[in-house]
C-alpha cells in the first residue's frame, strides 16, 4: 500500500500516555497526565442537563452560542484586561487545543518559524510540526525561568512569523511577569510578529502572583491571539470546551476554519458551561487555597526525598530535578529510567523530562509531577513516595 501522509509519519504515542498504560493493572497513582480528577461544578452540570432536556441539540454558530461569547467577552475584559470590542472577537472552540489548531492554521504558512520557550507543552510543538512550521527554541532555566530577550532577538529572521507564550506554564509553572510581557509586546511590534498565548492555567497562581495577559499590554492586542478554556478551571477536560480571543480579522478566519473541521463546539455543553459565569469569587478563592495546599504537599515531599524542586509560580505541575537522588539510588540514570523506577518502586506515574525539550538530553534529569488530584489521593501518592525513597 502507499505510504500514509508524510505529516503523520513522525507521530508516536506520547510518553504521557505510555505511563498511563504502565500504571494500569498496578493500582498505581498517575501524577503524569494533566487531568484533574475533582468534580465538575454542579451549576455547569445542571446547565448542560437542562440544555439536553430542552433539545438544544442543533449546530450552534461556528463561533459558539452568543450567550457564551458575551460572557467570555465580559470575563476577558474584567479578569484579563483585554480590550475586546465585540463578540466577533471571541470564539468558542473544541478545547483550547481546538483554538490552538485554528490559530496556527490561520496564521502560519508551511516553513514559517515560530519562537517557542523551553521547557514547552508538547502539543504546541507537535502541532506546529504537523502543520509544517519550524519551532525555534529559547531555553529558560530554573528556578525563575526568566526570558532571555537577547536570545529571542537573535533567532528572529524574515521567516519568523509568531511567538508562543504560555503563562502560567506547563510543565514548569512559570508565570510571566508584567515586565516580561511589556518587553514581549515591544518585541512583537518591533519585528511585526504575531503572538499566540496559551493561558489555560490563568486561575492557578501562587504566592500572591497575578495573571497578566499579553493582550492587555498596550500595543499587543492587534497581533495577539489569547487562548484559554474550561478544562482546568472547572475540572472538565473531557467536555472539550475552550475559546480564543483576538482581533476580528483573525478570529473570523479561525471561525471559518473551525467550521470546516468540526462545525462547532457541542451545543448543549456550551449552554452548560455558560453557567460557569454564575459562580462567585468563593469558587476561585477555594480553588486557589486547595492548589496552594497541594503544591505545598507535593513540593515538600519531593524535597524531603532529595529532589531539587523549583516550586511552581502557577499552574499545577512541578518539573523536579532528580539528579541528587543518583548518589543514593540506582534507576535514576536518566528521565526514562527515573520515570520507570517511580512506577516500579512506588506505583507513581510521572512524565519524563524529555517530553518538554527539543533535545532529549536537556530533559534527562527532570520528571514532571501533576498535583491536580483529590487531596487524599495526593496524600496517598506522597506516602508511597516517602515509603519507597526515604530510609
Ligand atoms: C498548556 C496547555 N494548553 C492546553 C491544554 C489542553 O487544553 P484543552 O483541554 O482546553 O484542550 C493543556 C492540557 O494539559 C495544557 O497544559
Coordinates of N, CA and C in Angstrom, one line a residue, residues 123-264:
X123 N 2.2 19.4 23.0 CA 1.2 19.5 22.0 C 1.4 20.7 21.1
X124 N 1.9 21.8 21.7 CA 2.2 23.0 20.9 C 3.2 22.7 19.8
X125 N 4.3 22.0 20.2 CA 5.4 21.8 19.3 C 5.0 20.7 18.3
X126 N 4.3 19.7 18.7 CA 4.0 18.6 17.8 C 3.0 19.1 16.8
X127 N 2.1 20.0 17.2 CA 1.1 20.5 16.2 C 1.8 21.4 15.2
X128 N 2.7 22.2 15.7 CA 3.5 23.1 14.7 C 4.2 22.2 13.7
X129 N 4.8 21.1 14.2 CA 5.5 20.2 13.3 C 4.5 19.6 12.2
X130 N 3.3 19.2 12.7 CA 2.4 18.6 11.8 C 2.0 19.5 10.7
X131 N 1.9 20.8 11.1 CA 1.5 21.8 10.0 C 2.6 22.3 9.2
X132 N 3.8 21.9 9.5 CA 5.0 22.2 8.7 C 5.6 23.5 9.1
X133 N 5.3 24.0 10.3 CA 6.0 25.2 10.8 C 7.3 24.8 11.5
X134 N 8.2 25.7 11.7 CA 9.5 25.3 12.3 C 9.6 26.0 13.7
X135 N 9.7 25.2 14.7 CA 9.8 25.8 16.1 C 11.3 26.1 16.3
X136 N 11.5 27.4 16.8 CA 12.9 27.8 17.2 C 12.9 28.0 18.7
X137 N 13.8 27.3 19.3 CA 13.7 27.2 20.8 C 14.6 28.2 21.6
X138 N 14.0 28.8 22.6 CA 14.8 29.6 23.6 C 14.7 28.9 24.9
X139 N 15.8 28.6 25.5 CA 15.8 27.9 26.8 C 15.5 28.8 27.9
X140 N 14.8 28.3 28.9 CA 14.6 29.0 30.2 C 15.1 28.1 31.3
X141 N 15.6 28.6 32.4 CA 16.1 27.7 33.4 C 15.5 28.0 34.8
X142 N 15.5 26.9 35.6 CA 15.0 27.0 37.0 C 15.9 27.9 37.7
X143 N 15.5 28.6 38.8 CA 14.1 28.4 39.4 C 13.1 29.4 38.8
X144 N 13.6 30.5 38.2 CA 12.6 31.5 37.8 C 12.2 31.5 36.3
X145 N 13.0 30.8 35.5 CA 12.6 30.6 34.1 C 12.5 32.0 33.4
X146 N 13.5 32.9 33.7 CA 13.4 34.2 33.1 C 13.6 34.1 31.6
X147 N 13.0 35.1 30.9 CA 13.1 35.1 29.4 C 14.3 35.9 29.0
X148 N 15.1 35.3 28.2 CA 16.3 35.9 27.7 C 16.0 36.6 26.3
X149 N 15.7 37.9 26.4 CA 15.2 38.6 25.2 C 16.2 38.7 24.2
X150 N 17.5 38.8 24.6 CA 18.6 38.8 23.6 C 18.6 37.6 22.8
X151 N 18.4 36.4 23.5 CA 18.4 35.1 22.7 C 17.2 35.1 21.8
X152 N 16.1 35.7 22.2 CA 14.9 35.7 21.3 C 15.2 36.5 20.1
X153 N 15.8 37.7 20.3 CA 16.0 38.6 19.1 C 17.0 38.0 18.1
X154 N 18.0 37.2 18.7 CA 19.0 36.6 17.8 C 18.3 35.6 16.9
X155 N 17.2 35.0 17.3 CA 16.5 33.9 16.5 C 15.6 34.5 15.4
X156 N 15.3 35.8 15.6 CA 14.3 36.4 14.6 C 14.9 36.7 13.3
X157 N 14.3 36.1 12.3 CA 14.7 36.3 10.9 C 13.5 36.7 10.1
X158 N 13.6 37.0 8.8 CA 12.4 37.3 8.0 C 11.4 36.1 7.9
X159 N 11.9 34.9 8.3 CA 11.0 33.7 8.3 C 10.1 33.7 9.6
X160 N 10.5 34.5 10.6 CA 9.8 34.4 11.9 C 8.4 35.0 11.7
X161 N 7.4 34.3 12.1 CA 6.0 34.8 12.0 C 5.4 35.0 13.3
X162 N 5.7 34.2 14.3 CA 5.0 34.3 15.6 C 5.8 33.8 16.7
X163 N 5.3 34.2 17.9 CA 6.0 33.8 19.2 C 4.9 33.1 20.1
X164 N 5.3 32.1 20.8 CA 4.3 31.4 21.6 C 4.6 31.7 23.1
X165 N 3.6 32.1 23.8 CA 3.7 32.3 25.2 C 2.8 31.4 25.9
X166 N 3.2 30.9 27.1 CA 2.3 30.0 27.9 C 2.5 30.4 29.3
X167 N 1.5 31.1 29.8 CA 1.5 31.6 31.2 C 0.2 31.5 31.9
X168 N 0.1 30.9 33.1 CA 1.1 30.1 33.7 C 1.5 28.9 32.9
X169 N 2.7 28.4 33.1 CA 3.2 27.5 32.1 C 3.1 26.0 32.5
X170 N 3.0 25.2 31.5 CA 3.2 23.8 31.6 C 4.4 23.4 30.9
X171 N 5.4 22.8 31.4 CA 5.4 22.0 32.6 C 6.1 22.6 33.9
X172 N 6.5 23.9 33.7 CA 7.4 24.4 34.8 C 6.7 25.4 35.8
X173 N 5.4 25.7 35.4 CA 4.7 26.6 36.3 C 5.2 28.1 36.3
X174 N 5.9 28.4 35.2 CA 6.4 29.8 35.1 C 5.2 30.8 34.9
X175 N 5.2 31.9 35.7 CA 4.2 32.9 35.4 C 5.0 34.1 34.9
X176 N 4.6 34.5 33.7 CA 5.3 35.6 33.1 C 5.1 36.9 33.9
X177 N 6.1 37.7 34.1 CA 5.9 39.0 34.8 C 5.4 40.0 33.9
X178 N 4.9 41.1 34.5 CA 4.4 42.2 33.6 C 5.5 42.8 32.8
X179 N 6.7 42.9 33.5 CA 7.8 43.5 32.8 C 8.2 42.6 31.6
X180 N 8.2 41.3 31.7 CA 8.5 40.4 30.6 C 7.5 40.6 29.5
X181 N 6.2 40.7 29.9 CA 5.2 40.8 28.8 C 5.2 42.2 28.1
X182 N 5.6 43.2 28.9 CA 5.8 44.5 28.2 C 6.9 44.4 27.2
X183 N 8.0 43.8 27.5 CA 9.1 43.6 26.6 C 8.7 42.8 25.4
X184 N 7.9 41.8 25.7 CA 7.4 40.9 24.6 C 6.5 41.7 23.6
X185 N 5.7 42.6 24.2 CA 4.8 43.4 23.4 C 5.6 44.3 22.5
X186 N 6.7 44.9 23.1 CA 7.5 45.8 22.3 C 8.2 45.0 21.1
X187 N 8.6 43.8 21.5 CA 9.3 43.0 20.5 C 8.5 42.5 19.3
X188 N 7.2 42.1 19.6 CA 6.4 41.7 18.5 C 6.0 42.9 17.6
X189 N 5.9 44.1 18.2 CA 5.6 45.2 17.4 C 6.8 45.6 16.6
X190 N 8.0 45.6 17.2 CA 9.2 46.0 16.5 C 9.4 45.1 15.3
X191 N 9.2 43.8 15.5 CA 9.5 42.8 14.4 C 8.3 42.4 13.6
X192 N 7.2 43.0 13.8 CA 6.0 42.7 13.1 C 5.7 41.2 13.2
X193 N 5.5 40.7 14.4 CA 5.2 39.3 14.7 C 3.8 39.2 15.3
X194 N 3.3 38.0 15.2 CA 2.0 37.6 15.9 C 2.5 36.9 17.2
X195 N 1.6 37.0 18.2 CA 1.8 36.2 19.4 C 0.6 35.3 19.6
X196 N 0.9 34.0 20.0 CA -0.2 33.1 20.4 C 0.1 32.9 21.9
X197 N -0.9 33.2 22.8 CA -0.6 33.0 24.2 C -1.7 32.0 24.8
X198 N -1.2 31.0 25.4 CA -2.0 29.9 26.0 C -2.1 30.2 27.5
X199 N -3.3 30.6 27.9 CA -3.4 31.0 29.3 C -4.4 30.1 30.1
X200 N -4.4 28.8 29.7 CA -5.4 27.9 30.3 C -5.3 27.7 31.8
X201 N -4.1 28.0 32.4 CA -3.9 27.9 33.8 C -4.1 29.3 34.5
X202 N -4.8 30.2 33.9 CA -4.8 31.6 34.4 C -5.3 31.8 35.8
X203 N -6.0 30.8 36.4 CA -6.5 31.0 37.7 C -5.7 30.2 38.8
X204 N -4.6 29.5 38.3 CA -3.8 28.8 39.3 C -2.5 29.5 39.5
X205 N -2.5 30.3 40.6 CA -1.3 31.2 40.8 C -1.0 31.1 42.3
X206 N 0.3 31.2 42.6 CA 0.8 31.0 44.0 C 1.5 32.3 44.5
X207 N 1.6 32.3 45.8 CA 2.4 33.4 46.5 C 2.0 34.8 46.1
X208 N 0.7 34.9 45.9 CA 0.1 36.3 45.6 C 0.4 36.8 44.2
X209 N 0.9 35.9 43.3 CA 1.1 36.3 41.9 C -0.2 36.7 41.2
X210 N -0.1 37.6 40.2 CA -1.2 37.9 39.4 C -1.0 37.4 38.0
X211 N -2.1 37.1 37.4 CA -2.1 36.7 36.0 C -2.2 37.9 35.1
X212 N -1.2 38.1 34.2 CA -1.2 39.2 33.3 C -1.3 38.6 31.9
X213 N -2.3 39.1 31.1 CA -2.4 38.7 29.7 C -1.6 39.6 28.8
X214 N -0.8 39.0 27.9 CA -0.1 39.8 26.9 C -1.0 40.7 26.2
X215 N -2.2 40.3 25.8 CA -3.1 41.1 25.1 C -3.6 42.4 25.8
X216 N -3.3 42.4 27.1 CA -3.7 43.6 27.9 C -2.7 44.7 27.9
X217 N -1.5 44.3 27.4 CA -0.4 45.3 27.3 C -0.6 46.2 26.1
X218 N -0.5 47.5 26.3 CA -0.7 48.4 25.2 C 0.1 48.0 23.9
X219 N -0.6 48.0 22.8 CA 0.0 47.7 21.5 C 0.0 46.2 21.1
X220 N -0.3 45.3 22.1 CA -0.2 43.9 21.8 C -1.5 43.3 21.2
X221 N -2.6 43.8 21.6 CA -3.9 43.2 21.2 C -4.0 42.9 19.7
X222 N -3.7 43.9 18.9 CA -3.9 43.7 17.5 C -3.2 42.6 16.8
X223 N -2.2 42.1 17.5 CA -1.4 41.0 16.9 C -1.3 39.7 17.8
X224 N -2.2 39.7 18.8 CA -2.2 38.6 19.8 C -3.5 37.8 19.8
X225 N -3.3 36.5 19.8 CA -4.5 35.6 20.0 C -4.3 34.9 21.4
X226 N -5.3 35.2 22.2 CA -5.3 34.6 23.6 C -6.2 33.4 23.6
X227 N -5.6 32.3 24.1 CA -6.3 31.0 24.2 C -6.5 30.7 25.6
X228 N -7.7 30.2 25.9 CA -8.0 29.6 27.2 C -9.1 28.6 27.1
X229 N -9.6 28.1 28.3 CA -10.6 27.1 28.2 C -11.1 26.8 29.6
X230 N -12.0 25.8 29.6 CA -12.7 25.5 30.8 C -12.2 24.2 31.5
X231 N -11.4 23.4 30.7 CA -10.9 22.1 31.2 C -10.3 22.2 32.6
X232 N -9.4 23.1 32.8 CA -8.6 23.1 34.0 C -9.3 23.8 35.2
X233 N -9.9 25.0 34.8 CA -10.5 25.8 35.9 C -11.7 25.1 36.5
X234 N -12.5 24.4 35.7 CA -13.7 23.8 36.2 C -13.6 22.2 36.1
X235 N -12.5 21.7 36.1 CA -12.3 20.2 36.1 C -13.2 19.5 35.1
X236 N -13.0 19.8 33.9 CA -13.9 19.2 32.8 C -13.1 19.0 31.5
X237 N -11.9 18.3 31.7 CA -11.1 18.2 30.5 C -11.8 17.4 29.4
X238 N -12.7 16.5 29.8 CA -13.4 15.7 28.7 C -14.5 16.4 28.0
X239 N -14.9 17.5 28.5 CA -16.0 18.2 27.8 C -15.6 18.9 26.5
X240 N -14.3 19.2 26.4 CA -13.7 19.7 25.3 C -14.2 21.1 24.9
X241 N -14.1 22.0 25.8 CA -14.6 23.4 25.5 C -13.5 24.4 25.8
X242 N -13.2 25.2 24.9 CA -12.2 26.3 25.1 C -12.6 27.5 24.3
X243 N -11.7 28.5 24.2 CA -12.0 29.7 23.4 C -10.8 30.4 23.0
X244 N -11.0 31.3 22.1 CA -9.9 32.2 21.6 C -10.5 33.6 21.6
X245 N -9.6 34.6 21.9 CA -9.9 36.0 21.9 C -8.9 36.7 21.1
X246 N -9.3 37.6 20.2 CA -8.3 38.3 19.4 C -9.0 39.3 18.4
X247 N -8.2 39.9 17.6 CA -8.7 40.8 16.6 C -9.7 40.1 15.6
X248 N -10.8 40.8 15.3 CA -11.8 40.2 14.5 C -11.3 39.6 13.2
X249 N -10.4 40.2 12.5 CA -9.9 39.7 11.2 C -9.3 38.3 11.4
X250 N -8.7 38.1 12.5 CA -8.1 36.8 12.7 C -9.1 35.8 13.2
X251 N -9.9 36.2 14.2 CA -10.9 35.3 14.8 C -11.9 34.8 13.8
X252 N -12.3 35.7 12.9 CA -13.3 35.3 11.9 C -12.7 34.2 11.0
X253 N -11.5 34.3 10.6 CA -10.9 33.3 9.8 C -10.7 32.0 10.6
X254 N -10.3 32.1 11.9 CA -10.2 30.9 12.7 C -11.6 30.2 12.8
X255 N -12.7 31.1 12.9 CA -14.0 30.5 12.9 C -14.4 29.7 11.7
X256 N -14.0 30.3 10.5 CA -14.3 29.7 9.2 C -13.6 28.3 9.2
X257 N -12.4 28.4 9.6 CA -11.6 27.1 9.6 C -12.1 26.1 10.5
X258 N -12.5 26.5 11.7 CA -13.1 25.5 12.7 C -14.4 25.0 12.1
X259 N -15.2 25.8 11.5 CA -16.4 25.4 10.8 C -16.1 24.2 9.9
X260 N -15.1 24.4 9.1 CA -14.8 23.3 8.1 C -14.3 22.0 8.8
X261 N -13.6 22.2 9.9 CA -13.1 21.0 10.6 C -14.1 20.3 11.4
X262 N -14.8 21.0 12.3 CA -15.8 20.4 13.2 C -17.1 21.1 13.3
X263 N -17.4 22.2 12.6 CA -18.6 23.0 12.5 C -18.8 23.8 13.8
X264 N -18.8 23.2 15.0 CA -19.0 24.0 16.2 C -18.7 23.1 17.4

